[in-house]
Amino acid sequence: MNSLVRNLFLVLSLAVLLEAFSSSSFSGSQLQTSVQNGGSSSLSMEYIPSGMSKKEWAKLKDKEKKGKKGNLGKSGITSFQSRSFDDWQKAGGKNLFPVDPKKAKSQKDVPYMQRKGGSADDGDLKPKKKAGLFDFLKKKEPEPEPETKKKQNPWTF
């Protein structure tokens, strides 16, 4: 009796396993369904912000396309000027909080992030040289070589 139950159990479990793997999703069968959307062959959807009509959204997109200037990826980031952590520390926490430009005594008191065309080294506050008519004939002065710092640690080369 015990062996009959065991054999019956083995046959049933084998049948269940065969059934489970014979019609799996990986067997290669494909569903044949076709969806039609209003008679058109392709589905067309578009994002339109809430509170705007389709015409208003199209007008806004056209306005934004006209405002773009060429391929900005080609020229790269030319207006950003980086500074080192050491320079940032030397600034001593300056420009951490916004300042009302109307109450500031001079433009130097206004953080560079709030000034139009501001730079971290305050280069935007310096008067710019106007190019003369015959400046291209002048020879350029050689730039001075940067001074090397004297090493204080005798163990480094």
PDB file of C-alpha atoms in Angstrom:
ATOM      1  CA  MET A   1       0.000   0.000   0.000  1.00  0.00           C
ATOM      2  CA  ASN A   2       2.808   2.390   0.940  1.00  0.00           C
ATOM      3  CA  SER A   3       4.667   1.847  -2.352  1.00  0.00           C
ATOM      4  CA  LEU A   4       1.437   2.310  -4.349  1.00  0.00           C
ATOM      5  CA  VAL A   5       0.862   5.743  -2.749  1.00  0.00           C
ATOM      6  CA  ARG A   6       4.470   6.687  -3.357  1.00  0.00           C
ATOM      7  CA  ASN A   7       4.314   5.631  -7.045  1.00  0.00           C
ATOM      8  CA  LEU A   8       1.013   7.481  -7.519  1.00  0.00           C
ATOM      9  CA  PHE A   9       2.516  10.602  -5.931  1.00  0.00           C
ATOM     10  CA  LEU A  10       5.565  10.437  -8.244  1.00  0.00           C
ATOM     11  CA  VAL A  11       3.388  10.031 -11.358  1.00  0.00           C
ATOM     12  CA  LEU A  12       1.151  12.958 -10.387  1.00  0.00           C
ATOM     13  CA  SER A  13       4.068  15.257  -9.558  1.00  0.00           C
ATOM     14  CA  LEU A  14       5.741  14.352 -12.875  1.00  0.00           C
ATOM     15  CA  ALA A  15       2.524  15.171 -14.747  1.00  0.00           C
ATOM     16  CA  VAL A  16       2.225  18.532 -12.981  1.00  0.00           C
ATOM     17  CA  LEU A  17       5.833  19.405 -13.827  1.00  0.00           C
ATOM     18  CA  LEU A  18       5.381  18.485 -17.496  1.00  0.00           C
ATOM     19  CA  GLU A  19       2.218  20.577 -17.741  1.00  0.00           C
ATOM     20  CA  ALA A  20       3.861  23.555 -16.036  1.00  0.00           C
ATOM     21  CA  PHE A  21       6.839  23.669 -18.417  1.00  0.00           C
ATOM     22  CA  SER A  22       5.110  22.663 -21.655  1.00  0.00           C
ATOM     23  CA  SER A  23       3.058  25.887 -21.991  1.00  0.00           C
ATOM     24  CA  SER A  24       5.367  28.431 -20.446  1.00  0.00           C
ATOM     25  CA  SER A  25       5.725  32.004 -21.643  1.00  0.00           C
ATOM     26  CA  PHE A  26       9.095  31.062 -23.121  1.00  0.00           C
ATOM     27  CA  SER A  27       7.751  28.399 -25.461  1.00  0.00           C
ATOM     28  CA  GLY A  28       7.635  30.805 -28.391  1.00  0.00           C
ATOM     29  CA  SER A  29       3.909  31.209 -28.758  1.00  0.00           C
ATOM     30  CA  GLN A  30       2.754  34.711 -29.666  1.00  0.00           C
ATOM     31  CA  LEU A  31      -0.485  36.474 -28.960  1.00  0.00           C
ATOM     32  CA  GLN A  32      -2.291  37.731 -32.034  1.00  0.00           C
ATOM     33  CA  THR A  33      -3.968  40.977 -31.069  1.00  0.00           C
ATOM     34  CA  SER A  34      -4.371  44.195 -32.970  1.00  0.00           C
ATOM     35  CA  VAL A  35      -5.501  47.479 -31.506  1.00  0.00           C
ATOM     36  CA  GLN A  36      -7.092  50.202 -33.595  1.00  0.00           C
ATOM     37  CA  ASN A  37      -7.325  53.768 -32.322  1.00  0.00           C
ATOM     38  CA  GLY A  38     -10.085  55.645 -34.071  1.00  0.00           C
ATOM     39  CA  GLY A  39      -9.252  54.110 -37.434  1.00  0.00           C
ATOM     40  CA  SER A  40      -5.663  55.382 -37.501  1.00  0.00           C
ATOM     41  CA  SER A  41      -2.760  52.990 -37.709  1.00  0.00           C
ATOM     42  CA  SER A  42      -0.579  54.804 -35.176  1.00  0.00           C
ATOM     43  CA  LEU A  43      -1.247  56.013 -31.652  1.00  0.00           C
ATOM     44  CA  SER A  44      -0.785  59.748 -31.177  1.00  0.00           C
ATOM     45  CA  MET A  45      -0.510  61.276 -27.696  1.00  0.00           C
ATOM     46  CA  GLU A  46       0.801  64.634 -26.542  1.00  0.00           C
ATOM     47  CA  TYR A  47       1.520  66.312 -23.221  1.00  0.00           C
ATOM     48  CA  ILE A  48      -0.552  69.453 -22.654  1.00  0.00           C
ATOM     49  CA  PRO A  49      -0.266  71.160 -19.235  1.00  0.00           C
ATOM     50  CA  SER A  50      -3.445  71.460 -17.259  1.00  0.00           C
ATOM     51  CA  GLY A  51      -5.096  74.857 -17.558  1.00  0.00           C
ATOM     52  CA  MET A  52      -3.856  75.396 -21.126  1.00  0.00           C
ATOM     53  CA  SER A  53      -5.557  74.734 -24.404  1.00  0.00           C
ATOM     54  CA  LYS A  54      -3.809  72.877 -27.203  1.00  0.00           C
ATOM     55  CA  LYS A  55      -3.383  76.124 -29.178  1.00  0.00           C
ATOM     56  CA  GLU A  56      -1.883  77.985 -26.192  1.00  0.00           C
ATOM     57  CA  TRP A  57       0.580  75.135 -25.606  1.00  0.00           C
ATOM     58  CA  ALA A  58       1.593  75.097 -29.276  1.00  0.00           C
ATOM     59  CA  LYS A  59       2.124  78.883 -29.211  1.00  0.00           C
ATOM     60  CA  LEU A  60       4.324  78.593 -26.093  1.00  0.00           C
ATOM     61  CA  LYS A  61       6.432  75.813 -27.647  1.00  0.00           C
ATOM     62  CA  ASP A  62       6.947  77.872 -30.815  1.00  0.00           C
ATOM     63  CA  LYS A  63       8.025  80.885 -28.746  1.00  0.00           C
ATOM     64  CA  GLU A  64      10.594  78.749 -26.850  1.00  0.00           C
ATOM     65  CA  LYS A  65      11.984  77.293 -30.089  1.00  0.00           C
ATOM     66  CA  LYS A  66      12.559  80.784 -31.489  1.00  0.00           C
ATOM     67  CA  GLY A  67      14.404  81.856 -28.314  1.00  0.00           C
ATOM     68  CA  LYS A  68      17.082  79.156 -28.584  1.00  0.00           C
ATOM     69  CA  LYS A  69      20.431  80.275 -29.983  1.00  0.00           C
ATOM     70  CA  GLY A  70      22.044  77.673 -32.207  1.00  0.00           C
ATOM     71  CA  ASN A  71      23.720  74.562 -30.879  1.00  0.00           C
ATOM     72  CA  LEU A  72      24.789  75.318 -27.319  1.00  0.00           C
ATOM     73  CA  GLY A  73      26.432  71.929 -26.990  1.00  0.00           C
ATOM     74  CA  LYS A  74      28.901  72.838 -29.715  1.00  0.00           C
ATOM     75  CA  SER A  75      30.409  75.795 -27.864  1.00  0.00           C
ATOM     76  CA  GLY A  76      30.318  74.253 -24.398  1.00  0.00           C
ATOM     77  CA  ILE A  77      30.008  76.117 -21.132  1.00  0.00           C
ATOM     78  CA  THR A  78      31.881  79.331 -21.744  1.00  0.00           C
ATOM     79  CA  SER A  79      30.279  81.592 -19.176  1.00  0.00           C
ATOM     80  CA  PHE A  80      31.072  79.448 -16.138  1.00  0.00           C
ATOM     81  CA  GLN A  81      34.271  80.214 -14.266  1.00  0.00           C
ATOM     82  CA  SER A  82      35.352  77.667 -11.707  1.00  0.00           C
ATOM     83  CA  ARG A  83      37.379  78.379  -8.594  1.00  0.00           C
ATOM     84  CA  SER A  84      39.307  76.060  -6.352  1.00  0.00           C
ATOM     85  CA  PHE A  85      38.278  75.067  -2.854  1.00  0.00           C
ATOM     86  CA  ASP A  86      41.261  77.022  -1.552  1.00  0.00           C
ATOM     87  CA  ASP A  87      39.999  80.205  -3.251  1.00  0.00           C
ATOM     88  CA  TRP A  88      36.537  79.602  -1.854  1.00  0.00           C
ATOM     89  CA  GLN A  89      37.958  79.249   1.663  1.00  0.00           C
ATOM     90  CA  LYS A  90      40.011  82.428   1.275  1.00  0.00           C
ATOM     91  CA  ALA A  91      36.825  84.311   0.401  1.00  0.00           C
ATOM     92  CA  GLY A  92      35.812  83.589   3.994  1.00  0.00           C
ATOM     93  CA  GLY A  93      32.151  82.684   3.558  1.00  0.00           C
ATOM     94  CA  LYS A  94      31.426  85.813   1.568  1.00  0.00           C
ATOM     95  CA  ASN A  95      28.396  85.661  -0.758  1.00  0.00           C
ATOM     96  CA  LEU A  96      26.568  83.012   1.232  1.00  0.00           C
ATOM     97  CA  PHE A  97      23.407  85.067   1.751  1.00  0.00           C
ATOM     98  CA  PRO A  98      21.389  87.237  -0.636  1.00  0.00           C
ATOM     99  CA  VAL A  99      21.714  91.017  -0.435  1.00  0.00           C
ATOM    100  CA  ASP A 100      19.152  93.612  -1.488  1.00  0.00           C
ATOM    101  CA  PRO A 101      20.942  95.414  -4.351  1.00  0.00           C
ATOM    102  CA  LYS A 102      19.020  98.629  -3.636  1.00  0.00           C
ATOM    103  CA  LYS A 103      20.381  98.809  -0.086  1.00  0.00           C
ATOM    104  CA  ALA A 104      23.979  97.889  -0.943  1.00  0.00           C
ATOM    105  CA  LYS A 105      26.513 100.729  -0.738  1.00  0.00           C
ATOM    106  CA  SER A 106      28.471  99.568  -3.793  1.00  0.00           C
ATOM    107  CA  GLN A 107      28.259  96.842  -6.413  1.00  0.00           C
ATOM    108  CA  LYS A 108      31.117  95.043  -4.657  1.00  0.00           C
ATOM    109  CA  ASP A 109      28.807  94.436  -1.669  1.00  0.00           C
ATOM    110  CA  VAL A 110      26.339  92.587  -3.884  1.00  0.00           C
ATOM    111  CA  PRO A 111      27.228  88.875  -4.252  1.00  0.00           C
ATOM    112  CA  TYR A 112      28.491  87.959  -7.704  1.00  0.00           C
ATOM    113  CA  MET A 113      25.610  85.508  -8.121  1.00  0.00           C
ATOM    114  CA  GLN A 114      23.163  88.428  -7.995  1.00  0.00           C
ATOM    115  CA  ARG A 115      25.086  90.741 -10.328  1.00  0.00           C
ATOM    116  CA  LYS A 116      24.477  90.601 -14.056  1.00  0.00           C
ATOM    117  CA  GLY A 117      27.461  88.813 -15.575  1.00  0.00           C
ATOM    118  CA  GLY A 118      29.034  88.481 -12.118  1.00  0.00           C
ATOM    119  CA  SER A 119      32.177  86.439 -11.616  1.00  0.00           C
ATOM    120  CA  ALA A 120      33.613  84.989  -8.412  1.00  0.00           C
ATOM    121  CA  ASP A 121      36.855  86.962  -8.747  1.00  0.00           C
ATOM    122  CA  ASP A 122      34.922  90.262  -9.162  1.00  0.00           C
ATOM    123  CA  GLY A 123      36.313  90.613 -12.680  1.00  0.00           C
ATOM    124  CA  ASP A 124      32.984  92.037 -13.802  1.00  0.00           C
ATOM    125  CA  LEU A 125      33.497  95.108 -11.571  1.00  0.00           C
ATOM    126  CA  LYS A 126      36.809  96.124 -13.120  1.00  0.00           C
ATOM    127  CA  PRO A 127      36.556  98.642 -15.966  1.00  0.00           C
ATOM    128  CA  LYS A 128      37.086  97.008 -19.322  1.00  0.00           C
ATOM    129  CA  LYS A 129      39.706  98.321 -21.697  1.00  0.00           C
ATOM    130  CA  LYS A 130      38.335  99.709 -24.910  1.00  0.00           C
ATOM    131  CA  ALA A 131      40.138  98.408 -27.926  1.00  0.00           C
ATOM    132  CA  GLY A 132      41.863 101.067 -29.957  1.00  0.00           C
ATOM    133  CA  LEU A 133      41.836 101.245 -33.709  1.00  0.00           C
ATOM    134  CA  PHE A 134      45.450 100.136 -34.128  1.00  0.00           C
ATOM    135  CA  ASP A 135      45.797  97.770 -31.146  1.00  0.00           C
ATOM    136  CA  PHE A 136      46.421  94.847 -33.450  1.00  0.00           C
ATOM    137  CA  LEU A 137      49.793  96.393 -34.423  1.00  0.00           C
ATOM    138  CA  LYS A 138      51.087  96.435 -30.843  1.00  0.00           C
ATOM    139  CA  LYS A 139      53.204  93.563 -29.632  1.00  0.00           C
ATOM    140  CA  LYS A 140      51.759  91.519 -26.821  1.00  0.00           C
ATOM    141  CA  GLU A 141      53.615  91.710 -23.564  1.00  0.00           C
ATOM    142  CA  PRO A 142      54.866  88.330 -22.383  1.00  0.00           C
ATOM    143  CA  GLU A 143      52.996  86.998 -19.391  1.00  0.00           C
ATOM    144  CA  PRO A 144      55.073  86.744 -16.220  1.00  0.00           C
ATOM    145  CA  GLU A 145      55.853  83.212 -15.167  1.00  0.00           C
ATOM    146  CA  PRO A 146      54.119  82.118 -11.970  1.00  0.00           C
ATOM    147  CA  GLU A 147      56.322  81.948  -8.915  1.00  0.00           C
ATOM    148  CA  THR A 148      56.902  78.509  -7.485  1.00  0.00           C
ATOM    149  CA  LYS A 149      56.259  78.129  -3.794  1.00  0.00           C
ATOM    150  CA  LYS A 150      59.194  77.182  -1.629  1.00  0.00           C
ATOM    151  CA  LYS A 151      58.778  73.650  -0.307  1.00  0.00           C
ATOM    152  CA  GLN A 152      58.627  73.485   3.453  1.00  0.00           C
ATOM    153  CA  ASN A 153      58.702  69.730   3.853  1.00  0.00           C
ATOM    154  CA  PRO A 154      62.212  68.303   3.218  1.00  0.00           C
ATOM    155  CA  TRP A 155      60.837  64.795   2.608  1.00  0.00           C
ATOM    156  CA  THR A 156      58.936  65.705  -0.560  1.00  0.00           C
ATOM    157  CA  PHE A 157      60.646  66.114  -3.922  1.00  0.00           C
TER     158      PHE A 157
END
